[in-house]
mmCIF file of C-alpha atoms in Angstrom:
data_model
loop_
_atom_site.group_PDB
_atom_site.id
_atom_site.type_symbol
_atom_site.label_atom_id
_atom_site.label_comp_id
_atom_site.label_asym_id
_atom_site.label_seq_id
_atom_site.Cartn_x
_atom_site.Cartn_y
_atom_site.Cartn_z
ATOM 1 C CA UNK A 1 23.454 56.349 22.882
ATOM 2 C CA UNK A 2 24.938 57.312 26.199
ATOM 3 C CA UNK A 3 22.662 58.723 28.844
ATOM 4 C CA UNK A 4 23.321 62.162 30.229
ATOM 5 C CA UNK A 5 21.470 63.284 33.374
ATOM 6 C CA UNK A 6 21.448 66.159 35.851
ATOM 7 C CA UNK A 7 20.261 65.128 39.306
ATOM 8 C CA UNK A 8 17.698 67.239 41.110
ATOM 9 C CA UNK A 9 20.038 68.217 43.974
ATOM 10 C CA UNK A 10 22.101 70.091 41.356
ATOM 11 C CA UNK A 11 19.097 72.333 40.608
ATOM 12 C CA UNK A 12 20.063 74.627 43.486
ATOM 13 C CA UNK A 13 23.107 75.617 41.472
ATOM 14 C CA UNK A 14 21.173 75.906 38.216
ATOM 15 C CA UNK A 15 21.052 79.723 38.229
ATOM 16 C CA UNK A 16 24.809 79.894 38.791
ATOM 17 C CA UNK A 17 25.319 77.307 36.040
ATOM 18 C CA UNK A 18 23.162 79.446 33.708
ATOM 19 C CA UNK A 19 25.090 82.626 34.460
ATOM 20 C CA UNK A 20 28.477 80.961 33.978
ATOM 21 C CA UNK A 21 27.304 79.286 30.773
ATOM 22 C CA UNK A 22 26.175 82.640 29.314
ATOM 23 C CA UNK A 23 29.793 83.864 29.528
ATOM 24 C CA UNK A 24 30.824 81.223 26.983
ATOM 25 C CA UNK A 25 30.786 82.910 23.567
ATOM 26 C CA UNK A 26 30.187 79.551 21.876
ATOM 27 C CA UNK A 27 26.970 78.985 23.825
ATOM 28 C CA UNK A 28 24.090 79.973 21.581
ATOM 29 C CA UNK A 29 21.146 78.487 23.451
ATOM 30 C CA UNK A 30 20.357 76.855 26.752
ATOM 31 C CA UNK A 31 16.884 75.850 27.828
ATOM 32 C CA UNK A 32 15.312 73.940 30.707
ATOM 33 C CA UNK A 33 12.090 72.076 29.828
ATOM 34 C CA UNK A 34 9.583 70.192 31.921
ATOM 35 C CA UNK A 35 8.248 66.735 31.014
ATOM 36 C CA UNK A 36 5.596 68.264 28.766
ATOM 37 C CA UNK A 37 8.332 69.991 26.716
ATOM 38 C CA UNK A 38 7.365 73.421 28.081
ATOM 39 C CA UNK A 39 10.256 75.880 28.430
ATOM 40 C CA UNK A 40 10.814 76.726 32.102
ATOM 41 C CA UNK A 41 13.898 78.895 31.721
ATOM 42 C CA UNK A 42 16.242 79.675 28.880
ATOM 43 C CA UNK A 43 18.873 81.773 27.243
ATOM 44 C CA UNK A 44 18.952 82.364 23.497
ATOM 45 C CA UNK A 45 21.849 84.550 22.336
ATOM 46 C CA UNK A 46 20.974 84.446 18.628
ATOM 47 C CA UNK A 47 17.214 83.894 18.607
ATOM 48 C CA UNK A 48 17.662 80.336 17.422
ATOM 49 C CA UNK A 49 14.324 78.754 16.541
ATOM 50 C CA UNK A 50 13.881 74.979 16.603
ATOM 51 C CA UNK A 51 11.216 72.365 17.243
ATOM 52 C CA UNK A 52 11.779 70.816 20.677
ATOM 53 C CA UNK A 53 9.751 67.737 19.667
ATOM 54 C CA UNK A 54 11.934 66.876 16.708
ATOM 55 C CA UNK A 55 15.367 67.932 17.888
ATOM 56 C CA UNK A 56 17.219 65.241 19.748
ATOM 57 C CA UNK A 57 14.144 63.014 19.652
ATOM 58 C CA UNK A 58 16.058 59.776 20.113
ATOM 59 C CA UNK A 59 19.574 61.061 20.703
ATOM 60 C CA UNK A 60 21.367 62.936 23.445
ATOM 61 C CA UNK A 61 23.740 64.752 21.096
ATOM 62 C CA UNK A 62 23.738 65.830 17.461
ATOM 63 C CA UNK A 63 26.615 67.534 15.711
ATOM 64 C CA UNK A 64 25.973 69.271 12.401
ATOM 65 C CA UNK A 65 28.221 71.607 10.411
ATOM 66 C CA UNK A 66 27.641 74.634 12.618
ATOM 67 C CA UNK A 67 26.301 73.517 15.996
ATOM 68 C CA UNK A 68 26.371 70.847 18.679
ATOM 69 C CA UNK A 69 22.919 70.122 20.083
ATOM 70 C CA UNK A 70 23.085 68.424 23.478
ATOM 71 C CA UNK A 71 20.196 67.101 25.546
ATOM 72 C CA UNK A 72 20.522 66.310 29.266
ATOM 73 C CA UNK A 73 17.786 64.632 31.313
ATOM 74 C CA UNK A 74 16.963 66.347 34.625
ATOM 75 C CA UNK A 75 15.712 63.953 37.277
ATOM 76 C CA UNK A 76 15.432 63.327 40.971
ATOM 77 C CA UNK A 77 16.569 59.987 42.315
ATOM 78 C CA UNK A 78 13.518 58.185 40.899
ATOM 79 C CA UNK A 79 11.636 60.531 38.607
ATOM 80 C CA UNK A 80 12.361 62.381 35.369
ATOM 81 C CA UNK A 81 11.635 66.085 35.922
ATOM 82 C CA UNK A 82 12.444 67.395 32.476
ATOM 83 C CA UNK A 83 15.457 68.037 30.320
ATOM 84 C CA UNK A 84 17.838 70.734 29.179
ATOM 85 C CA UNK A 85 18.939 71.538 25.670
ATOM 86 C CA UNK A 86 22.248 73.276 25.076
ATOM 87 C CA UNK A 87 23.366 74.470 21.656
ATOM 88 C CA UNK A 88 27.011 75.351 21.111
ATOM 89 C CA UNK A 89 28.494 76.975 18.034
ATOM 90 C CA UNK A 90 31.367 75.156 16.357
ATOM 91 C CA UNK A 91 32.944 78.436 15.173
ATOM 92 C CA UNK A 92 35.617 78.451 17.898
ATOM 93 C CA UNK A 93 36.300 74.763 17.412
ATOM 94 C CA UNK A 94 36.646 75.258 13.657
ATOM 95 C CA UNK A 95 38.996 78.217 14.091
ATOM 96 C CA UNK A 96 41.012 76.246 16.653
ATOM 97 C CA UNK A 97 41.275 73.344 14.204
ATOM 98 C CA UNK A 98 42.458 75.696 11.454
ATOM 99 C CA UNK A 99 44.952 77.263 13.873
ATOM 100 C CA UNK A 100 46.286 73.818 14.889
ATOM 101 C CA UNK A 101 46.533 72.698 11.257
ATOM 102 C CA UNK A 102 48.477 75.861 10.405
ATOM 103 C CA UNK A 103 50.809 75.297 13.376
ATOM 104 C CA UNK A 104 51.344 71.696 12.306
ATOM 105 C CA UNK A 105 52.097 72.814 8.758
ATOM 106 C CA UNK A 106 54.731 75.227 10.088
ATOM 107 C CA UNK A 107 56.586 72.174 11.386
ATOM 108 C CA UNK A 108 55.667 69.608 8.730
ATOM 109 C CA UNK A 109 56.604 71.638 5.649
ATOM 110 C CA UNK A 110 60.173 72.468 6.779
ATOM 111 C CA UNK A 111 60.716 68.895 8.002
ATOM 112 C CA UNK A 112 59.404 67.598 4.670
ATOM 113 C CA UNK A 113 61.737 69.974 2.802
ATOM 114 C CA UNK A 114 64.741 68.933 4.884
ATOM 115 C CA UNK A 115 63.820 65.266 4.359
ATOM 116 C CA UNK A 116 63.656 65.766 0.587
ATOM 117 C CA UNK A 117 67.084 67.430 0.685
ATOM 118 C CA UNK A 118 68.599 64.534 2.646
ATOM 119 C CA UNK A 119 67.023 61.925 0.372
ATOM 120 C CA UNK A 120 68.378 63.775 -2.673
ATOM 121 C CA UNK A 121 71.838 64.125 -1.081
ATOM 122 C CA UNK A 122 71.972 60.463 -0.064
ATOM 123 C CA UNK A 123 70.752 59.263 -3.466
ATOM 124 C CA UNK A 124 73.508 61.263 -5.197
ATOM 125 C CA UNK A 125 76.063 59.988 -2.698
ATOM 126 C CA UNK A 126 75.050 56.395 -3.439
ATOM 127 C CA UNK A 127 74.361 56.620 -7.178
ATOM 128 C CA UNK A 128 77.586 58.419 -8.198
ATOM 129 C CA UNK A 129 79.966 55.637 -7.032
ATOM 130 C CA UNK A 130 77.647 52.970 -8.486
ATOM 131 C CA UNK A 131 77.726 54.741 -11.874
ATOM 132 C CA UNK A 132 81.562 54.918 -11.708
ATOM 133 C CA UNK A 133 81.719 51.212 -10.892
ATOM 134 C CA UNK A 134 79.331 50.397 -13.741
ATOM 135 C CA UNK A 135 81.408 52.375 -16.291
ATOM 136 C CA UNK A 136 84.598 50.707 -15.054
ATOM 137 C CA UNK A 137 83.024 47.233 -15.367
ATOM 138 C CA UNK A 138 81.998 48.054 -18.947
ATOM 139 C CA UNK A 139 85.590 49.069 -19.808
ATOM 140 C CA UNK A 140 86.953 45.853 -18.274
ATOM 141 C CA UNK A 141 84.452 43.799 -20.300
ATOM 142 C CA UNK A 142 85.930 45.401 -23.440
ATOM 143 C CA UNK A 143 89.477 44.409 -22.426
ATOM 144 C CA UNK A 144 90.679 47.662 -20.843
ATOM 145 C CA UNK A 145 92.464 46.637 -17.614
ATOM 146 C CA UNK A 146 94.128 49.986 -16.950
ATOM 147 C CA UNK A 147 91.502 51.085 -14.457
ATOM 148 C CA UNK A 148 91.792 52.168 -10.864
ATOM 149 C CA UNK A 149 88.610 53.286 -9.122
ATOM 150 C CA UNK A 150 89.121 55.911 -6.443
ATOM 151 C CA UNK A 151 85.892 55.820 -4.396
ATOM 152 C CA UNK A 152 86.251 57.181 -0.861
ATOM 153 C CA UNK A 153 82.833 56.864 0.737
ATOM 154 C CA UNK A 154 83.930 55.027 3.921
ATOM 155 C CA UNK A 155 81.204 52.444 3.461
ATOM 156 C CA UNK A 156 80.397 49.251 1.557
ATOM 157 C CA UNK A 157 80.714 51.058 -1.786
ATOM 158 C CA UNK A 158 84.368 51.843 -1.035
ATOM 159 C CA UNK A 159 84.969 48.191 -0.061
ATOM 160 C CA UNK A 160 83.312 47.092 -3.323
ATOM 161 C CA UNK A 161 85.432 49.527 -5.360
ATOM 162 C CA UNK A 162 88.645 48.290 -3.676
ATOM 163 C CA UNK A 163 87.640 44.675 -4.370
ATOM 164 C CA UNK A 164 86.909 45.619 -7.967
ATOM 165 C CA UNK A 165 90.393 47.193 -8.304
ATOM 166 C CA UNK A 166 92.010 44.003 -6.915
ATOM 167 C CA UNK A 167 89.931 41.843 -9.282
ATOM 168 C CA UNK A 168 90.922 43.953 -12.315
ATOM 169 C CA UNK A 169 94.602 43.801 -11.267
ATOM 170 C CA UNK A 170 94.377 39.993 -10.924
ATOM 171 C CA UNK A 171 92.610 39.625 -14.283
ATOM 172 C CA UNK A 172 95.265 41.857 -15.880
ATOM 173 C CA UNK A 173 98.105 39.762 -14.393
ATOM 174 C CA UNK A 174 96.458 36.472 -15.439
ATOM 175 C CA UNK A 175 95.845 37.871 -18.928
ATOM 176 C CA UNK A 176 99.501 38.994 -19.150
ATOM 177 C CA UNK A 177 100.637 35.522 -17.995
ATOM 178 C CA UNK A 178 98.371 33.862 -20.584
ATOM 179 C CA UNK A 179 99.663 36.145 -23.337
ATOM 180 C CA UNK A 180 103.248 35.379 -22.276
ATOM 181 C CA UNK A 181 102.531 31.627 -22.117
ATOM 182 C CA UNK A 182 100.873 31.662 -25.555
ATOM 183 C CA UNK A 183 103.797 33.680 -26.939
ATOM 184 C CA UNK A 184 106.304 31.210 -25.454
ATOM 185 C CA UNK A 185 104.322 28.265 -26.845
ATOM 186 C CA UNK A 186 104.247 29.847 -30.307
ATOM 187 C CA UNK A 187 107.990 30.537 -30.172
ATOM 188 C CA UNK A 188 108.687 26.949 -29.095
ATOM 189 C CA UNK A 189 106.457 25.642 -31.898
ATOM 190 C CA UNK A 190 108.284 27.803 -34.464
ATOM 191 C CA UNK A 191 111.658 26.582 -33.238
ATOM 192 C CA UNK A 192 110.592 22.930 -33.479
ATOM 193 C CA UNK A 193 109.262 23.374 -36.969
ATOM 194 C CA UNK A 194 112.294 25.173 -38.242
#
């Protein structure tokens, strides 16, 4: 645990520190105790009751759901004179957290919505040409070579579609040449046998 201490020469300003601290609406309790745990001076805005012996026994700060309990040792250069206990409410901190979360959500939700829109738009832009290419490949596999894909995406999908069109044209020409060659061979065979 870290040590927190208030040096004795600061005690001259203690009354001013007390008065300024009382203006903080989150401050619920401040007390100055001597070494025997006797209250010397204090401010208790909400009549908070606690056992000085048990609170902050081994720690300088405890945070629970509603309050921060903070203990500060008061000492001169060489001697411990006592300690102070300050209790702050977390109400303002909680409301500030809620406010900041709400502000963040005002930015996050629209950005998330816009992101979803762009992902949807891009997925359609990519999937539509791929589906066209897939259907065309299926037709070619069944022997239909009268296909010309017209995909204008100005990206790799357009290059792929153009390559596919060239491939289909080449396959069609080779198929036509093979059909012609087979037809010629059959005609030559018929002429030889006749």
